[in-house]
Amino acid sequence: MASTTPSIAFLTLLTALLASAAAGDYVLYNSEVLMPGQNLTNRPHHLAMQKNCDLVLHHSGKPVWNSNTTISGSVIGTECYATLKQNGEFVVRRDVHYILWSSAKKTKKGKFALVLDTAGHLGIYGQRRWSSNNPKESTSPPATLPGQVLPTSEYILHSGRRLMLGRKLKYGEFELGLSRSCNLEINSTKSGKTLWQTNTKSASTCFVELESNGELMVKHGSQKLWSSNRKGSSGRYVAALRFDGRFAVYGPMLWSIGRDGTEWIAVNNFQPRPAVDWFEEKIIKWGMD
Ligand SMILES: *[C@@H]1O[C@H](CO)[C@@H](O)[C@H](O)[C@H]1NC(C)=O
Ligand SMILES: *[C@@H]1O[C@H](CO)[C@@H](O)[C@H](O)[C@H]1NC(C)=O
Ligand SMILES: *[C@@H]1O[C@H](CO)[C@@H](O)[C@H](O)[C@H]1NC(C)=O
């Protein structure tokens, strides 16, 4: 199987083993890859796996960070890809095993999510703390043709944020939101079916909240109507409506690239800082009161 000329055969094999992120996605899960020419996209922000093997983060169209892994010459880039490993490490690889760049922060084996958020920051969250228990509706993100972009909508709830009644997270055919009677539901707009629900009921003013310990709750004021009953250490978490129709909580944040003043930096061992915090800045006005 060892070969010095990987390219097409290698990529065919890789594509068969791993799912590519769909165009318009801004989350990459374990065992998904960003192939050369693909990118994560959130509004004007992109994380692009370029054909020359360089991984580049663009903020409002401007490159702000790159992995410095450009390969020049005639073999230009069919054999590079970026992927998120089961230990939470994000890597740019060449051929199957050769690592060109790594986020370096590793942890216990588990499920992770790499998220490009609405402010253009990139974060690795995990392990997975909780998931809704509905059967998976699909095993990989929807296939997209070159040039085709999925409609972009919010499908992530960040810790410290609320999803109010009337707001929904949407990914493809899936929608997650509260019914008028405070039942949290995942619906498929394709089948018209409710795939999962909390079976909660209340008069009014309920909301969904993701705590800074990863606990997901349906609340009415300070009263808990439902809880995921899964907690981790304090940090930044995300709850994602996934391509398979499940809702899952990942965190705390392990590693990130964000803006510190005018500089864009990669941060290991991320510790949430209270008050003035670049990550807090402008994230998600959406979904708040
Ligand atoms: C990101 O991918 C989309 C869809 O494949 C493509 O149209 C777009 O040009 C890409 N953007 C960048 C910055 O690579
Ligand atoms: C890439 O190279 C530039 C210029 O030498 C440097 O400032 C930057 O930190 C490097 N990025 C990484 C990810 O090593
Ligand atoms: C989910 O579907 C049910 C049945 O069609 C509907 O009554 C409910 O309002 C939907 N929930 C949300 C949050 O859209």
GROMACS .gro file of C-alpha atoms and ligand atoms in nm:
model
  331
    1MET     CA    1   0.000   0.000   0.000
    2ALA     CA    2   0.304   0.226   0.043
    3SER     CA    3   0.325   0.452  -0.256
    4THR     CA    4   0.527   0.755  -0.344
    5THR     CA    5   0.273   0.879  -0.597
    6PRO     CA    6  -0.045   0.915  -0.394
    7SER     CA    7  -0.254   1.187  -0.554
    8ILE     CA    8  -0.567   1.061  -0.724
    9ALA     CA    9  -0.576   0.704  -0.595
   10PHE     CA   10  -0.491   0.823  -0.247
   11LEU     CA   11  -0.757   1.091  -0.250
   12THR     CA   12  -1.018   0.851  -0.379
   13LEU     CA   13  -0.938   0.620  -0.091
   14LEU     CA   14  -0.939   0.905   0.156
   15THR     CA   15  -1.270   1.035   0.032
   16ALA     CA   16  -1.415   0.687   0.066
   17LEU     CA   17  -1.297   0.662   0.427
   18LEU     CA   18  -1.366   1.012   0.545
   19ALA     CA   19  -1.645   1.255   0.476
   20SER     CA   20  -1.568   1.598   0.341
   21ALA     CA   21  -1.729   1.895   0.504
   22ALA     CA   22  -2.021   2.027   0.302
   23ALA     CA   23  -1.984   2.366   0.135
   24GLY     CA   24  -2.126   2.634   0.360
   25ASP     CA   25  -2.044   2.439   0.676
   26TYR     CA   26  -1.862   2.609   0.960
   27VAL     CA   27  -1.816   2.306   1.184
   28LEU     CA   28  -1.580   2.016   1.122
   29TYR     CA   29  -1.631   1.700   1.330
   30ASN     CA   30  -1.392   1.408   1.392
   31SER     CA   31  -1.323   1.199   1.085
   32GLU     CA   32  -1.423   1.477   0.849
   33VAL     CA   33  -1.163   1.634   0.626
   34LEU     CA   34  -1.106   1.962   0.451
   35MET     CA   35  -0.971   1.869   0.110
   36PRO     CA   36  -0.756   2.102  -0.102
   37GLY     CA   37  -0.982   2.378  -0.233
   38GLN     CA   38  -1.240   2.330   0.043
   39ASN     CA   39  -1.314   2.566   0.327
   40LEU     CA   40  -1.526   2.627   0.633
   41THR     CA   41  -1.738   2.938   0.583
   42ASN     CA   42  -1.924   3.152   0.833
   43ARG     CA   43  -2.057   3.473   0.680
   44PRO     CA   44  -1.751   3.665   0.546
   45HIS     CA   45  -1.506   3.438   0.731
   46HIS     CA   46  -1.329   3.136   0.584
   47LEU     CA   47  -1.086   2.868   0.687
   48ALA     CA   48  -0.945   2.750   0.355
   49MET     CA   49  -0.736   2.442   0.282
   50GLN     CA   50  -0.558   2.581  -0.018
   51LYS     CA   51  -0.437   2.372  -0.308
   52ASN     CA   52  -0.078   2.472  -0.224
   53CYS     CA   53  -0.118   2.297   0.117
   54ASP     CA   54  -0.139   2.616   0.321
   55LEU     CA   55  -0.427   2.640   0.568
   56VAL     CA   56  -0.545   3.001   0.580
   57LEU     CA   57  -0.792   3.181   0.805
   58HIS     CA   58  -0.961   3.477   0.635
   59HIS     CA   59  -1.141   3.739   0.841
   60SER     CA   60  -1.377   3.947   0.626
   61GLY     CA   61  -1.180   3.840   0.320
   62LYS     CA   62  -0.841   3.930   0.468
   63PRO     CA   63  -0.590   3.654   0.554
   64VAL     CA   64  -0.515   3.684   0.928
   65TRP     CA   65  -0.346   3.354   1.009
   66ASN     CA   66  -0.188   3.070   0.814
   67SER     CA   67  -0.017   2.740   0.889
   68ASN     CA   68   0.293   2.822   0.679
   69THR     CA   69   0.279   2.490   0.502
   70THR     CA   70   0.289   2.608   0.144
   71ILE     CA   71   0.438   2.352  -0.088
   72SER     CA   72   0.581   2.478  -0.412
   73GLY     CA   73   0.674   2.298  -0.728
   74SER     CA   74   0.491   2.082  -0.972
   75VAL     CA   75   0.333   1.840  -0.723
   76ILE     CA   76   0.111   2.116  -0.600
   77GLY     CA   77  -0.147   2.009  -0.374
   78THR     CA   78  -0.371   1.724  -0.434
   79GLU     CA   79  -0.234   1.525  -0.146
   80CYS     CA   80  -0.282   1.762   0.147
   81TYR     CA   81  -0.581   1.783   0.374
   82ALA     CA   82  -0.680   1.910   0.718
   83THR     CA   83  -0.853   1.692   0.972
   84LEU     CA   84  -0.955   1.683   1.337
   85LYS     CA   85  -0.810   1.383   1.522
   86GLN     CA   86  -0.978   1.183   1.797
   87ASN     CA   87  -0.745   1.337   2.054
   88GLY     CA   88  -0.866   1.687   1.970
   89GLU     CA   89  -0.564   1.778   1.761
   90PHE     CA   90  -0.624   1.962   1.433
   91VAL     CA   91  -0.364   1.879   1.170
   92VAL     CA   92  -0.262   1.951   0.813
   93ARG     CA   93  -0.139   1.629   0.661
   94ARG     CA   94   0.045   1.534   0.349
   95ASP     CA   95   0.000   1.179   0.224
   96VAL     CA   96  -0.151   0.968   0.495
   97HIS     CA   97   0.087   1.007   0.785
   98TYR     CA   98   0.309   1.304   0.730
   99ILE     CA   99   0.202   1.598   0.948
  100LEU     CA  100   0.288   1.943   0.811
  101TRP     CA  101   0.124   2.141   1.088
  102SER     CA  102  -0.054   2.065   1.416
  103SER     CA  103  -0.255   2.265   1.669
  104ALA     CA  104  -0.045   2.060   1.916
  105LYS     CA  105  -0.294   2.056   2.203
  106LYS     CA  106  -0.392   1.695   2.268
  107THR     CA  107  -0.623   1.531   2.514
  108LYS     CA  108  -0.808   1.206   2.582
  109LYS     CA  109  -0.967   1.023   2.292
  110GLY     CA  110  -1.319   1.141   2.221
  111LYS     CA  111  -1.544   1.336   1.987
  112PHE     CA  112  -1.456   1.693   1.902
  113ALA     CA  113  -1.585   1.982   1.695
  114LEU     CA  114  -1.388   2.256   1.520
  115VAL     CA  115  -1.603   2.568   1.493
  116LEU     CA  116  -1.552   2.884   1.286
  117ASP     CA  117  -1.782   3.126   1.467
  118THR     CA  118  -1.971   3.432   1.346
  119ALA     CA  119  -1.689   3.660   1.469
  120GLY     CA  120  -1.434   3.470   1.259
  121HIS     CA  121  -1.266   3.293   1.552
  122LEU     CA  122  -1.171   2.930   1.524
  123GLY     CA  123  -1.206   2.696   1.822
  124ILE     CA  124  -1.165   2.327   1.903
  125TYR     CA  125  -1.429   2.205   2.150
  126GLY     CA  126  -1.450   1.871   2.322
  127GLN     CA  127  -1.493   1.613   2.424
  128ARG     CA  128  -1.856   1.558   2.344
  129ARG     CA  129  -2.043   1.579   2.674
  130TRP     CA  130  -2.394   1.495   2.569
  131SER     CA  131  -2.602   1.411   2.263
  132SER     CA  132  -2.973   1.380   2.194
  133ASN     CA  133  -3.060   1.011   2.161
  134ASN     CA  134  -3.263   1.018   1.838
  135PRO     CA  135  -3.144   0.777   1.566
  136LYS     CA  136  -2.894   0.928   1.322
  137GLU     CA  137  -3.068   1.048   1.008
  138SER     CA  138  -2.749   1.033   0.798
  139THR     CA  139  -2.390   0.923   0.833
  140SER     CA  140  -2.217   1.213   0.659
  141PRO     CA  141  -2.279   1.577   0.577
  142PRO     CA  142  -2.495   1.636   0.270
  143ALA     CA  143  -2.294   1.604  -0.049
  144THR     CA  144  -2.253   1.932  -0.227
  145LEU     CA  145  -2.151   1.986  -0.583
  146PRO     CA  146  -1.862   2.222  -0.656
  147GLY     CA  147  -1.985   2.578  -0.640
  148GLN     CA  148  -2.302   2.479  -0.459
  149VAL     CA  149  -2.339   2.632  -0.115
  150LEU     CA  150  -2.583   2.522   0.151
  151PRO     CA  151  -2.805   2.796   0.284
  152THR     CA  152  -2.624   2.941   0.582
  153SER     CA  153  -2.810   2.970   0.907
  154GLU     CA  154  -2.721   2.948   1.273
  155TYR     CA  155  -2.687   2.593   1.403
  156ILE     CA  156  -2.463   2.653   1.705
  157LEU     CA  157  -2.556   2.767   2.055
  158HIS     CA  158  -2.258   2.903   2.252
  159SER     CA  159  -2.229   2.871   2.629
  160GLY     CA  160  -2.361   3.173   2.814
  161ARG     CA  161  -2.617   3.228   2.537
  162ARG     CA  162  -2.987   3.163   2.525
  163LEU     CA  163  -3.213   3.035   2.256
  164MET     CA  164  -3.541   3.217   2.309
  165LEU     CA  165  -3.891   3.105   2.217
  166GLY     CA  166  -3.948   3.176   1.847
  167ARG     CA  167  -3.580   3.132   1.752
  168LYS     CA  168  -3.456   2.820   1.582
  169LEU     CA  169  -3.129   2.653   1.502
  170LYS     CA  170  -3.135   2.517   1.147
  171TYR     CA  171  -2.912   2.277   0.958
  172GLY     CA  172  -3.036   2.142   0.626
  173GLU     CA  173  -3.374   1.982   0.684
  174PHE     CA  174  -3.335   1.993   1.065
  175GLU     CA  175  -3.475   2.256   1.297
  176LEU     CA  176  -3.440   2.285   1.672
  177GLY     CA  177  -3.653   2.516   1.880
  178LEU     CA  178  -3.909   2.554   2.156
  179SER     CA  179  -4.277   2.505   2.093
  180ARG     CA  180  -4.521   2.759   2.241
  181SER     CA  181  -4.570   2.525   2.536
  182CYS     CA  182  -4.194   2.509   2.608
  183ASN     CA  183  -4.121   2.170   2.455
  184LEU     CA  184  -3.772   2.163   2.301
  185GLU     CA  185  -3.799   1.980   1.969
  186ILE     CA  186  -3.588   1.868   1.676
  187ASN     CA  187  -3.804   1.856   1.365
  188SER     CA  188  -3.732   1.737   1.015
  189THR     CA  189  -3.888   1.974   0.762
  190LYS     CA  190  -3.854   1.700   0.501
  191SER     CA  191  -4.059   1.431   0.678
  192GLY     CA  192  -4.255   1.671   0.901
  193LYS     CA  193  -4.165   1.450   1.194
  194THR     CA  194  -4.045   1.543   1.540
  195LEU     CA  195  -3.721   1.346   1.584
  196TRP     CA  196  -3.652   1.426   1.948
  197GLN     CA  197  -3.810   1.630   2.228
  198THR     CA  198  -3.772   1.709   2.596
  199ASN     CA  199  -4.142   1.660   2.677
  200THR     CA  200  -4.139   1.978   2.882
  201LYS     CA  201  -4.437   2.202   2.939
  202SER     CA  202  -4.477   2.547   3.082
  203ALA     CA  203  -4.693   2.854   3.050
  204SER     CA  204  -4.447   3.100   2.894
  205THR     CA  205  -4.112   3.282   2.890
  206CYS     CA  206  -3.903   2.969   2.866
  207PHE     CA  207  -3.566   2.948   2.695
  208VAL     CA  208  -3.279   2.709   2.624
  209GLU     CA  209  -2.947   2.785   2.791
  210LEU     CA  210  -2.601   2.632   2.765
  211GLU     CA  211  -2.409   2.685   3.089
  212SER     CA  212  -2.035   2.745   3.117
  213ASN     CA  213  -1.999   2.390   3.253
  214GLY     CA  214  -2.162   2.240   2.945
  215GLU     CA  215  -2.501   2.167   3.103
  216LEU     CA  216  -2.783   2.223   2.857
  217MET     CA  217  -3.113   2.332   3.008
  218VAL     CA  218  -3.467   2.435   2.930
  219LYS     CA  219  -3.554   2.703   3.181
  220HIS     CA  220  -3.845   2.915   3.288
  221GLY     CA  221  -3.691   3.210   3.471
  222SER     CA  222  -3.450   3.046   3.713
  223GLN     CA  223  -3.654   2.726   3.722
  224LYS     CA  224  -3.509   2.423   3.546
  225LEU     CA  225  -3.765   2.237   3.333
  226TRP     CA  226  -3.515   1.998   3.176
  227SER     CA  227  -3.143   1.932   3.193
  228SER     CA  228  -2.897   1.724   2.994
  229ASN     CA  229  -2.746   1.631   3.334
  230ARG     CA  230  -2.395   1.631   3.192
  231LYS     CA  231  -2.135   1.870   3.325
  232GLY     CA  232  -1.768   1.927   3.256
  233SER     CA  233  -1.512   2.173   3.385
  234SER     CA  234  -1.576   2.543   3.346
  235GLY     CA  235  -1.497   2.685   3.003
  236ARG     CA  236  -1.648   2.755   2.666
  237TYR     CA  237  -1.890   2.507   2.519
  238VAL     CA  238  -2.097   2.477   2.204
  239ALA     CA  239  -2.418   2.287   2.134
  240ALA     CA  240  -2.443   2.195   1.767
  241LEU     CA  241  -2.739   2.084   1.557
  242ARG     CA  242  -2.557   1.821   1.352
  243PHE     CA  243  -2.589   1.697   0.996
  244ASP     CA  244  -2.727   1.368   1.133
  245GLY     CA  245  -3.022   1.537   1.305
  246ARG     CA  246  -2.877   1.516   1.655
  247PHE     CA  247  -2.809   1.800   1.897
  248ALA     CA  248  -2.479   1.759   2.083
  249VAL     CA  249  -2.272   1.949   2.339
  250TYR     CA  250  -1.892   1.980   2.297
  251GLY     CA  251  -1.642   2.143   2.527
  252PRO     CA  252  -1.469   2.297   2.699
  253MET     CA  253  -1.268   2.478   2.436
  254LEU     CA  254  -0.920   2.327   2.402
  255TRP     CA  255  -0.750   2.553   2.155
  256SER     CA  256  -0.841   2.854   1.949
  257ILE     CA  257  -0.735   3.121   1.705
  258GLY     CA  258  -0.875   3.462   1.784
  259ARG     CA  259  -0.807   3.829   1.787
  260ASP     CA  260  -0.609   3.983   2.070
  261GLY     CA  261  -0.619   4.356   2.001
  262THR     CA  262  -0.518   4.375   1.636
  263GLU     CA  263  -0.314   4.053   1.641
  264TRP     CA  264  -0.456   3.714   1.552
  265ILE     CA  265  -0.308   3.446   1.771
  266ALA     CA  266  -0.334   3.074   1.833
  267VAL     CA  267  -0.392   2.998   2.201
  268ASN     CA  268  -0.322   2.671   2.378
  269ASN     CA  269  -0.462   2.577   2.715
  270PHE     CA  270  -0.731   2.832   2.672
  271GLN     CA  271  -0.859   2.974   3.001
  272PRO     CA  272  -1.170   3.186   2.996
  273ARG     CA  273  -1.095   3.537   3.112
  274PRO     CA  274  -1.374   3.727   3.282
  275ALA     CA  275  -1.494   4.069   3.167
  276VAL     CA  276  -1.280   4.202   2.882
  277ASP     CA  277  -1.233   3.906   2.660
  278TRP     CA  278  -1.179   3.901   2.287
  279PHE     CA  279  -1.381   3.592   2.245
  280GLU     CA  280  -1.683   3.745   2.412
  281GLU     CA  281  -1.677   4.054   2.194
  282LYS     CA  282  -1.945   4.025   1.935
  283ILE     CA  283  -2.038   3.663   1.923
  284ILE     CA  284  -2.396   3.588   1.842
  285LYS     CA  285  -2.624   3.875   1.904
  286TRP     CA  286  -2.860   3.629   1.750
  287GLY     CA  287  -3.062   3.426   1.994
  288MET     CA  288  -3.046   3.674   2.278
  289ASP     CA  289  -3.324   3.880   2.427
  290LIG     C1  290  -1.496   2.821  -0.024
  290LIG     O1  291  -1.567   2.714  -0.084
  290LIG     C2  292  -1.671   2.757  -0.170
  290LIG     C3  293  -1.751   2.635  -0.214
  290LIG     O2  294  -1.669   2.530  -0.255
  290LIG     C4  295  -1.610   2.833  -0.287
  290LIG     O3  296  -1.712   2.878  -0.372
  290LIG     C5  297  -1.530   2.952  -0.232
  290LIG     O4  298  -1.463   3.018  -0.338
  290LIG     C6  299  -1.428   2.907  -0.130
  290LIG     N1  300  -1.368   3.024  -0.066
  290LIG     C7  301  -1.239   3.031  -0.035
  290LIG     C8  302  -1.195   3.157   0.033
  290LIG     O5  303  -1.161   2.940  -0.059
  291LIG     C1  304   0.391   3.179   0.985
  291LIG     O1  305   0.500   3.262   0.952
  291LIG     C2  306   0.483   3.397   0.997
  291LIG     C3  307   0.601   3.479   0.944
  291LIG     O2  308   0.722   3.417   0.972
  291LIG     C4  309   0.474   3.399   1.149
  291LIG     O3  310   0.451   3.531   1.193
  291LIG     C5  311   0.358   3.311   1.193
  291LIG     O4  312   0.351   3.304   1.333
  291LIG     C6  313   0.372   3.171   1.136
  291LIG     N1  314   0.251   3.096   1.167
  291LIG     C7  315   0.253   2.974   1.225
  291LIG     C8  316   0.122   2.910   1.244
  291LIG     O5  317   0.356   2.919   1.257
  292LIG     C1  318  -4.222   2.064   1.523
  292LIG     O1  319  -4.326   1.998   1.452
  292LIG     C2  320  -4.450   1.995   1.521
  292LIG     C3  321  -4.542   1.904   1.439
  292LIG     O2  322  -4.551   1.949   1.306
  292LIG     C4  323  -4.501   2.136   1.537
  292LIG     O3  324  -4.624   2.135   1.605
  292LIG     C5  325  -4.398   2.215   1.617
  292LIG     O4  326  -4.436   2.350   1.629
  292LIG     C6  327  -4.262   2.206   1.554
  292LIG     N1  328  -4.166   2.266   1.646
  292LIG     C7  329  -4.083   2.365   1.613
  292LIG     C8  330  -3.992   2.413   1.719
  292LIG     O5  331  -4.081   2.415   1.501
   0.00000   0.00000   0.00000
